[in-house]
Tab-separated table of N, CA and C in Angstrom:
chain	number	residue	atom	x	y	z
A	157	MET	N	322.550	-2.301	126.396
A	157	MET	CA	321.798	-1.237	125.749
A	157	MET	C	321.503	-1.565	124.261
A	158	PRO	N	322.463	-2.107	123.495
A	158	PRO	CA	322.149	-2.433	122.103
A	158	PRO	C	321.033	-3.453	121.974
A	159	LEU	N	320.970	-4.416	122.854
A	159	LEU	CA	319.907	-5.414	122.818
A	159	LEU	C	318.540	-4.778	123.068
A	160	ILE	N	318.498	-3.848	123.999
A	160	ILE	CA	317.242	-3.143	124.296
A	160	ILE	C	316.807	-2.307	123.095
A	161	LEU	N	317.740	-1.616	122.456
A	161	LEU	CA	317.400	-0.800	121.292
A	161	LEU	C	316.927	-1.649	120.114
A	162	ILE	N	317.579	-2.762	119.877
A	162	ILE	CA	317.149	-3.660	118.792
A	162	ILE	C	315.748	-4.197	119.070
A	163	THR	N	315.492	-4.579	120.306
A	163	THR	CA	314.162	-5.070	120.678
A	163	THR	C	313.123	-3.974	120.523
A	164	LEU	N	313.435	-2.780	120.971
A	164	LEU	CA	312.497	-1.662	120.858
A	164	LEU	C	312.201	-1.341	119.389
A	165	MET	N	313.227	-1.306	118.555
A	165	MET	CA	313.010	-1.038	117.126
A	165	MET	C	312.203	-2.163	116.479
A	166	GLY	N	312.471	-3.403	116.882
A	166	GLY	CA	311.696	-4.529	116.347
A	166	GLY	C	310.221	-4.411	116.696
A	167	VAL	N	309.919	-4.010	117.905
A	167	VAL	CA	308.525	-3.845	118.323
A	167	VAL	C	307.870	-2.697	117.556
A	168	ILE	N	308.592	-1.611	117.371
A	168	ILE	CA	308.039	-0.472	116.626
A	168	ILE	C	307.746	-0.865	115.181
A	169	TYR	N	308.677	-1.542	114.532
A	169	TYR	CA	308.447	-1.949	113.148
A	169	TYR	C	307.365	-3.017	113.048
A	170	LEU	N	307.231	-3.866	114.045
A	170	LEU	CA	306.141	-4.832	114.057
A	170	LEU	C	304.787	-4.127	114.146
A	171	CYS	N	304.699	-3.111	114.974
A	171	CYS	CA	303.458	-2.327	115.071
A	171	CYS	C	303.132	-1.645	113.748
A	172	LEU	N	304.145	-1.102	113.077
A	172	LEU	CA	303.917	-0.464	111.783
A	172	LEU	C	303.488	-1.495	110.737
A	173	PHE	N	304.079	-2.681	110.781
A	173	PHE	CA	303.693	-3.750	109.860
A	173	PHE	C	302.228	-4.131	110.064
A	174	ILE	N	301.830	-4.285	111.309
A	174	ILE	CA	300.435	-4.655	111.603
A	174	ILE	C	299.492	-3.541	111.166
A	175	HIS	N	299.873	-2.289	111.389
A	175	HIS	CA	299.048	-1.161	110.947
A	175	HIS	C	298.898	-1.154	109.432
A	176	ASN	N	300.014	-1.307	108.716
A	176	ASN	CA	299.969	-1.310	107.254
A	176	ASN	C	299.149	-2.476	106.720
A	177	ARG	N	299.281	-3.628	107.343
A	177	ARG	CA	298.512	-4.803	106.913
A	177	ARG	C	297.016	-4.594	107.129
A	178	ALA	N	296.656	-4.030	108.278
A	178	ALA	CA	295.234	-3.755	108.554
A	178	ALA	C	294.689	-2.733	107.568
A	179	TRP	N	295.469	-1.696	107.267
A	179	TRP	CA	295.020	-0.673	106.328
A	179	TRP	C	294.841	-1.258	104.928
A	180	LEU	N	295.786	-2.055	104.477
A	180	LEU	CA	295.681	-2.641	103.142
A	180	LEU	C	294.555	-3.666	103.054
A	181	THR	N	294.305	-4.402	104.130
A	181	THR	CA	293.185	-5.343	104.139
A	181	THR	C	291.865	-4.588	103.997
A	182	ALA	N	291.717	-3.508	104.753
A	182	ALA	CA	290.501	-2.704	104.644
A	182	ALA	C	290.371	-2.085	103.253
A	183	ALA	N	291.484	-1.632	102.692
A	183	ALA	CA	291.452	-1.051	101.341
A	183	ALA	C	291.070	-2.105	100.305
A	184	ALA	N	291.567	-3.327	100.458
A	184	ALA	CA	291.226	-4.399	99.509
A	184	ALA	C	289.739	-4.709	99.558
A	185	TYR	N	289.179	-4.793	100.756
A	185	TYR	CA	287.745	-5.080	100.866
A	185	TYR	C	286.903	-3.914	100.347
A	186	GLU	N	287.332	-2.690	100.625
A	186	GLU	CA	286.584	-1.527	100.146
A	186	GLU	C	286.581	-1.462	98.620
A	187	ALA	N	287.723	-1.723	98.006
A	187	ALA	CA	287.794	-1.714	96.545
A	187	ALA	C	286.964	-2.856	95.957
A	188	ALA	N	286.975	-4.018	96.599
A	188	ALA	CA	286.178	-5.150	96.109
A	188	ALA	C	284.683	-4.851	96.208
A	189	VAL	N	284.252	-4.223	97.280
A	189	VAL	CA	282.834	-3.875	97.431
A	189	VAL	C	282.432	-2.837	96.384
A	190	ASP	N	283.266	-1.836	96.145
A	190	ASP	CA	282.955	-0.861	95.095
A	190	ASP	C	282.830	-1.537	93.737
A	191	GLY	N	283.735	-2.455	93.440
A	191	GLY	CA	283.662	-3.182	92.183
A	191	GLY	C	282.431	-4.056	92.092
A	192	SER	N	282.032	-4.673	93.203
A	192	SER	CA	280.858	-5.543	93.181
A	192	SER	C	279.580	-4.753	92.954
A	193	LEU	N	279.514	-3.552	93.503
A	193	LEU	CA	278.331	-2.705	93.268
A	193	LEU	C	278.262	-2.251	91.816
A	194	GLU	N	279.415	-1.972	91.222
A	194	GLU	CA	279.451	-1.585	89.806
A	194	GLU	C	279.113	-2.779	88.914
A	195	GLY	N	279.477	-3.981	89.358
A	195	GLY	CA	279.222	-5.186	88.587
A	195	GLY	C	277.750	-5.541	88.474
A	196	SER	N	276.914	-4.956	89.321
A	196	SER	CA	275.481	-5.253	89.249
A	196	SER	C	274.798	-4.480	88.128
A	197	ARG	N	275.455	-3.482	87.587
A	197	ARG	CA	274.875	-2.730	86.465
A	197	ARG	C	275.023	-3.523	85.178
A	198	GLU	N	274.162	-3.243	84.225
A	198	GLU	CA	274.199	-3.988	82.957
A	198	GLU	C	275.519	-3.807	82.217
A	199	GLU	N	275.985	-2.583	82.130
A	199	GLU	CA	277.230	-2.312	81.406
A	199	GLU	C	278.346	-1.905	82.363
A	200	GLY	N	278.249	-2.366	83.606
A	200	GLY	CA	279.246	-1.997	84.610
A	200	GLY	C	280.546	-2.755	84.438
A	201	ASP	N	281.635	-2.110	84.792
A	201	ASP	CA	282.971	-2.713	84.724
A	201	ASP	C	283.461	-2.939	86.145
A	202	ALA	N	283.193	-4.119	86.680
A	202	ALA	CA	283.519	-4.411	88.083
A	202	ALA	C	285.024	-4.348	88.334
A	203	SER	N	285.806	-4.996	87.491
A	203	SER	CA	287.246	-5.018	87.729
A	203	SER	C	287.879	-3.656	87.491
A	204	GLY	N	287.374	-2.895	86.543
A	204	GLY	CA	287.897	-1.547	86.296
A	204	GLY	C	287.638	-0.615	87.467
A	205	THR	N	286.439	-0.676	88.009
A	205	THR	CA	286.106	0.160	89.168
A	205	THR	C	286.917	-0.257	90.377
A	206	ALA	N	287.041	-1.565	90.610
A	206	ALA	CA	287.832	-2.056	91.736
A	206	ALA	C	289.302	-1.668	91.577
A	207	SER	N	289.802	-1.730	90.347
A	207	SER	CA	291.190	-1.369	90.084
A	207	SER	C	291.450	0.112	90.349
A	208	ALA	N	290.529	0.967	89.918
A	208	ALA	CA	290.680	2.407	90.159
A	208	ALA	C	290.651	2.722	91.647
A	209	LYS	N	289.745	2.089	92.376
A	209	LYS	CA	289.641	2.315	93.810
A	209	LYS	C	290.871	1.777	94.520
A	210	ALA	N	291.364	0.604	94.104
A	210	ALA	CA	292.564	0.021	94.717
A	210	ALA	C	293.788	0.898	94.461
A	211	ARG	N	293.894	1.461	93.269
A	211	ARG	CA	295.016	2.351	92.951
A	211	ARG	C	294.971	3.586	93.840
A	212	ASN	N	293.771	4.137	94.025
A	212	ASN	CA	293.614	5.322	94.855
A	212	ASN	C	293.949	5.036	96.312
A	213	LEU	N	293.414	3.940	96.852
A	213	LEU	CA	293.659	3.621	98.261
A	213	LEU	C	295.086	3.149	98.505
A	214	GLY	N	295.700	2.517	97.539
A	214	GLY	CA	297.070	2.024	97.705
A	214	GLY	C	298.123	3.088	97.551
A	215	SER	N	297.734	4.271	97.112
A	215	SER	CA	298.717	5.336	96.933
A	215	SER	C	298.854	6.216	98.175
A	216	MET	N	298.142	5.890	99.240
A	216	MET	CA	298.264	6.643	100.489
A	216	MET	C	299.662	6.426	101.054
A	217	GLY	N	300.127	7.344	101.874
A	217	GLY	CA	301.457	7.214	102.447
A	217	GLY	C	301.524	6.170	103.532
A	218	PHE	N	302.411	5.219	103.381
A	218	PHE	CA	302.645	4.185	104.374
A	218	PHE	C	304.077	4.301	104.842
A	219	PHE	N	304.292	4.168	106.130
A	219	PHE	CA	305.646	4.234	106.660
A	219	PHE	C	306.326	2.882	106.510
A	220	ALA	N	307.492	2.862	105.946
A	220	ALA	CA	308.340	1.677	105.785
A	220	ALA	C	307.724	0.626	104.878
A	221	LEU	N	306.777	0.989	104.046
A	221	LEU	CA	306.167	0.043	103.120
A	221	LEU	C	306.693	0.328	101.728
A	222	GLU	N	307.202	-0.707	101.077
A	222	GLU	CA	307.831	-0.539	99.779
A	222	GLU	C	307.182	-1.446	98.743
A	223	ASP	N	307.261	-1.032	97.522
A	223	ASP	CA	306.882	-1.879	96.388
A	223	ASP	C	305.451	-2.406	96.517
A	224	ILE	N	304.499	-1.471	96.624
A	224	ILE	CA	303.091	-1.872	96.723
A	224	ILE	C	302.577	-2.221	95.331
A	225	ARG	N	302.030	-3.425	95.202
A	225	ARG	CA	301.432	-3.877	93.954
A	225	ARG	C	300.019	-4.327	94.249
A	226	PHE	N	299.130	-4.155	93.278
A	226	PHE	CA	297.763	-4.624	93.467
A	226	PHE	C	297.266	-5.253	92.189
A	227	SER	N	296.260	-6.087	92.339
A	227	SER	CA	295.574	-6.650	91.181
A	227	SER	C	294.089	-6.714	91.534
A	228	ALA	N	293.265	-6.457	90.534
A	228	ALA	CA	291.818	-6.523	90.713
A	228	ALA	C	291.245	-7.344	89.576
A	229	ALA	N	290.382	-8.274	89.926
A	229	ALA	CA	289.794	-9.147	88.912
A	229	ALA	C	288.343	-9.438	89.250
A	230	GLY	N	287.514	-9.406	88.224
A	230	GLY	CA	286.127	-9.803	88.365
A	230	GLY	C	285.990	-11.227	87.888
A	231	GLU	N	285.822	-12.164	88.798
A	231	GLU	CA	285.755	-13.582	88.470
A	231	GLU	C	284.308	-14.053	88.575
A	232	GLY	N	283.559	-13.950	87.510
A	232	GLY	CA	282.162	-14.371	87.529
A	232	GLY	C	281.332	-13.484	88.428
A	233	SER	N	280.856	-14.026	89.522
A	233	SER	CA	280.007	-13.250	90.430
A	233	SER	C	280.796	-12.753	91.636
A	234	THR	N	282.132	-12.783	91.559
A	234	THR	CA	282.980	-12.335	92.660
A	234	THR	C	284.016	-11.340	92.148
A	235	VAL	N	284.266	-10.310	92.943
A	235	VAL	CA	285.331	-9.347	92.653
A	235	VAL	C	286.418	-9.570	93.701
A	236	LYS	N	287.656	-9.689	93.241
A	236	LYS	CA	288.776	-9.989	94.137
A	236	LYS	C	289.867	-8.947	93.936
A	237	VAL	N	290.318	-8.340	95.036
A	237	VAL	CA	291.394	-7.352	95.010
A	237	VAL	C	292.506	-7.854	95.914
A	238	THR	N	293.743	-7.849	95.397
A	238	THR	CA	294.903	-8.345	96.140
A	238	THR	C	295.987	-7.281	96.165
A	239	TYR	N	296.534	-7.040	97.337
A	239	TYR	CA	297.695	-6.166	97.506
A	239	TYR	C	298.880	-7.018	97.928
A	240	GLU	N	300.053	-6.680	97.402
A	240	GLU	CA	301.307	-7.286	97.837
A	240	GLU	C	302.278	-6.156	98.118
A	241	ALA	N	303.034	-6.275	99.209
A	241	ALA	CA	303.989	-5.230	99.564
A	241	ALA	C	305.088	-5.816	100.440
A	242	SER	N	306.130	-5.036	100.619
A	242	SER	CA	307.238	-5.418	101.490
A	242	SER	C	307.466	-4.321	102.516
A	243	THR	N	307.831	-4.704	103.717
A	243	THR	CA	308.132	-3.750	104.772
A	243	THR	C	309.592	-3.910	105.164
A	244	ASN	N	310.330	-2.823	105.116
A	244	ASN	CA	311.719	-2.832	105.554
A	244	ASN	C	311.732	-2.720	107.076
A	245	THR	N	312.362	-3.685	107.753
A	245	THR	CA	312.353	-3.690	109.213
A	245	THR	C	313.360	-2.732	109.814
A	246	GLY	N	314.329	-2.315	109.050
A	246	GLY	CA	315.328	-1.412	109.598
A	246	GLY	C	316.385	-2.130	110.422
A	247	ILE	N	316.280	-3.440	110.556
A	247	ILE	CA	317.239	-4.219	111.349
A	247	ILE	C	317.932	-5.214	110.422
A	248	LEU	N	319.183	-5.031	110.207
A	248	LEU	CA	320.012	-5.937	109.400
A	248	LEU	C	319.467	-6.146	107.998
A	249	GLY	N	318.777	-5.174	107.447
A	249	GLY	CA	318.275	-5.250	106.083
A	249	GLY	C	317.170	-6.264	105.858
A	250	GLN	N	316.511	-6.703	106.925
A	250	GLN	CA	315.423	-7.672	106.804
A	250	GLN	C	314.172	-7.011	106.224
A	251	THR	N	313.413	-7.776	105.442
A	251	THR	CA	312.133	-7.307	104.935
A	251	THR	C	311.053	-8.333	105.254
A	252	TRP	N	309.855	-7.838	105.514
A	252	TRP	CA	308.694	-8.685	105.746
A	252	TRP	C	307.760	-8.486	104.570
A	253	ASP	N	307.342	-9.567	103.970
A	253	ASP	CA	306.421	-9.502	102.833
A	253	ASP	C	305.007	-9.748	103.314
A	254	MET	N	304.068	-9.066	102.681
A	254	MET	CA	302.668	-9.275	103.028
A	254	MET	C	301.846	-9.405	101.766
A	255	LYS	N	300.782	-10.158	101.863
A	255	LYS	CA	299.831	-10.311	100.770
A	255	LYS	C	298.444	-10.363	101.401
A	256	VAL	N	297.594	-9.415	101.017
A	256	VAL	CA	296.227	-9.370	101.560
A	256	VAL	C	295.245	-9.409	100.399
A	257	THR	N	294.114	-10.029	100.641
A	257	THR	CA	293.092	-10.193	99.606
A	257	THR	C	291.724	-9.814	100.162
A	258	GLY	N	290.963	-9.133	99.349
A	258	GLY	CA	289.577	-8.821	99.697
A	258	GLY	C	288.662	-9.326	98.588
A	259	LYS	N	287.573	-9.982	98.974
A	259	LYS	CA	286.610	-10.511	98.011
A	259	LYS	C	285.227	-9.990	98.349
A	260	ALA	N	284.428	-9.805	97.313
A	260	ALA	CA	283.031	-9.415	97.497
A	260	ALA	C	282.207	-10.003	96.359
A	261	SER	N	281.040	-10.501	96.697
A	261	SER	CA	280.123	-11.019	95.686
A	261	SER	C	279.431	-9.850	95.001
A	262	VAL	N	279.171	-10.017	93.723
A	262	VAL	CA	278.468	-8.965	92.993
A	262	VAL	C	277.066	-8.865	93.572
A	263	ALA	N	276.731	-7.687	94.022
A	263	ALA	CA	275.457	-7.464	94.708
A	263	ALA	C	274.512	-6.653	93.827
A	264	ASP	N	273.243	-6.928	93.975
A	264	ASP	CA	272.214	-6.132	93.313
A	264	ASP	C	271.442	-5.410	94.408
A	265	PRO	N	271.845	-4.175	94.747
A	265	PRO	CA	271.242	-3.485	95.884
A	265	PRO	C	269.742	-3.227	95.719
A	266	VAL	N	269.279	-3.011	94.492
A	266	VAL	CA	267.852	-2.748	94.282
A	266	VAL	C	267.040	-3.992	94.645
A	267	LYS	N	267.484	-5.143	94.193
A	267	LYS	CA	266.788	-6.389	94.508
A	267	LYS	C	266.785	-6.640	96.021
A	268	TRP	N	267.920	-6.396	96.666
A	268	TRP	CA	268.038	-6.610	98.102
A	268	TRP	C	267.091	-5.687	98.874
A	269	ILE	N	267.042	-4.429	98.499
A	269	ILE	CA	266.164	-3.472	99.181
A	269	ILE	C	264.709	-3.862	98.988
A	270	ARG	N	264.341	-4.300	97.801
A	270	ARG	CA	262.957	-4.733	97.563
A	270	ARG	C	262.603	-5.947	98.411
A	271	ARG	N	263.533	-6.888	98.558
A	271	ARG	CA	263.271	-8.048	99.407
A	271	ARG	C	263.075	-7.634	100.863
A	272	VAL	N	263.956	-6.785	101.362
A	272	VAL	CA	263.847	-6.331	102.752
A	272	VAL	C	262.554	-5.568	102.958
A	273	LYS	N	262.195	-4.712	102.013
A	273	LYS	CA	260.953	-3.956	102.119
A	273	LYS	C	259.752	-4.898	102.083
A	274	GLY	N	259.797	-5.945	101.259
A	274	GLY	CA	258.702	-6.914	101.204
A	274	GLY	C	258.544	-7.665	102.511
A	275	VAL	N	259.659	-8.060	103.118
A	275	VAL	CA	259.601	-8.751	104.408
A	275	VAL	C	259.059	-7.801	105.473
A	276	ALA	N	259.510	-6.544	105.469
A	276	ALA	CA	259.030	-5.574	106.456
A	276	ALA	C	257.531	-5.347	106.291
A	277	ASP	N	257.064	-5.244	105.042
A	277	ASP	CA	255.625	-5.077	104.805
A	277	ASP	C	254.837	-6.293	105.278
A	278	ALA	N	255.366	-7.484	105.037
A	278	ALA	CA	254.687	-8.716	105.453
A	278	ALA	C	254.630	-8.780	106.976
A	279	LEU	N	255.699	-8.423	107.654
A	279	LEU	CA	255.684	-8.421	109.122
A	279	LEU	C	254.726	-7.367	109.677
A	280	ARG	N	254.654	-6.235	109.023
A	280	ARG	CA	253.735	-5.196	109.442
A	280	ARG	C	252.298	-5.664	109.301
A	281	ASP	N	251.996	-6.387	108.211
A	281	ASP	CA	250.636	-6.908	107.987
A	281	ASP	C	250.290	-7.949	109.051
A	282	VAL	N	251.264	-8.770	109.442
A	282	VAL	CA	251.010	-9.825	110.431
A	282	VAL	C	250.772	-9.219	111.802
A	283	THR	N	251.533	-8.179	112.163
A	283	THR	CA	251.419	-7.602	113.493
A	283	THR	C	250.228	-6.655	113.628
A	284	ASP	N	249.638	-6.211	112.545
A	284	ASP	CA	248.493	-5.306	112.618
A	284	ASP	C	247.219	-6.030	112.911
């Protein structure tokens, strides 16, 4: 019976670890995209916006996740957000460490929309 309980608890904590990792990965990419959109403005602060978004998303309640740290940096034309955390497994005091990173290129949505609209107009002219 003890072996079955240890195995069951290990599987449960593994599922929680995978859930927390997936959530933090999505949060890192979301914060990086927000920062990249802000970085396209003339006086935009890409790393500041990404940092604020990362702080907000990283403060959500996670089960068995301890010591969440994040960093956000605007490196030229790329915004990078990194989370680091530890998960207590509940078995013999073991901890699993995770590090996830999200990157996004600084985007200029106005330029992109104009390009797509130009291509759509050109295709419309060809098909008419």
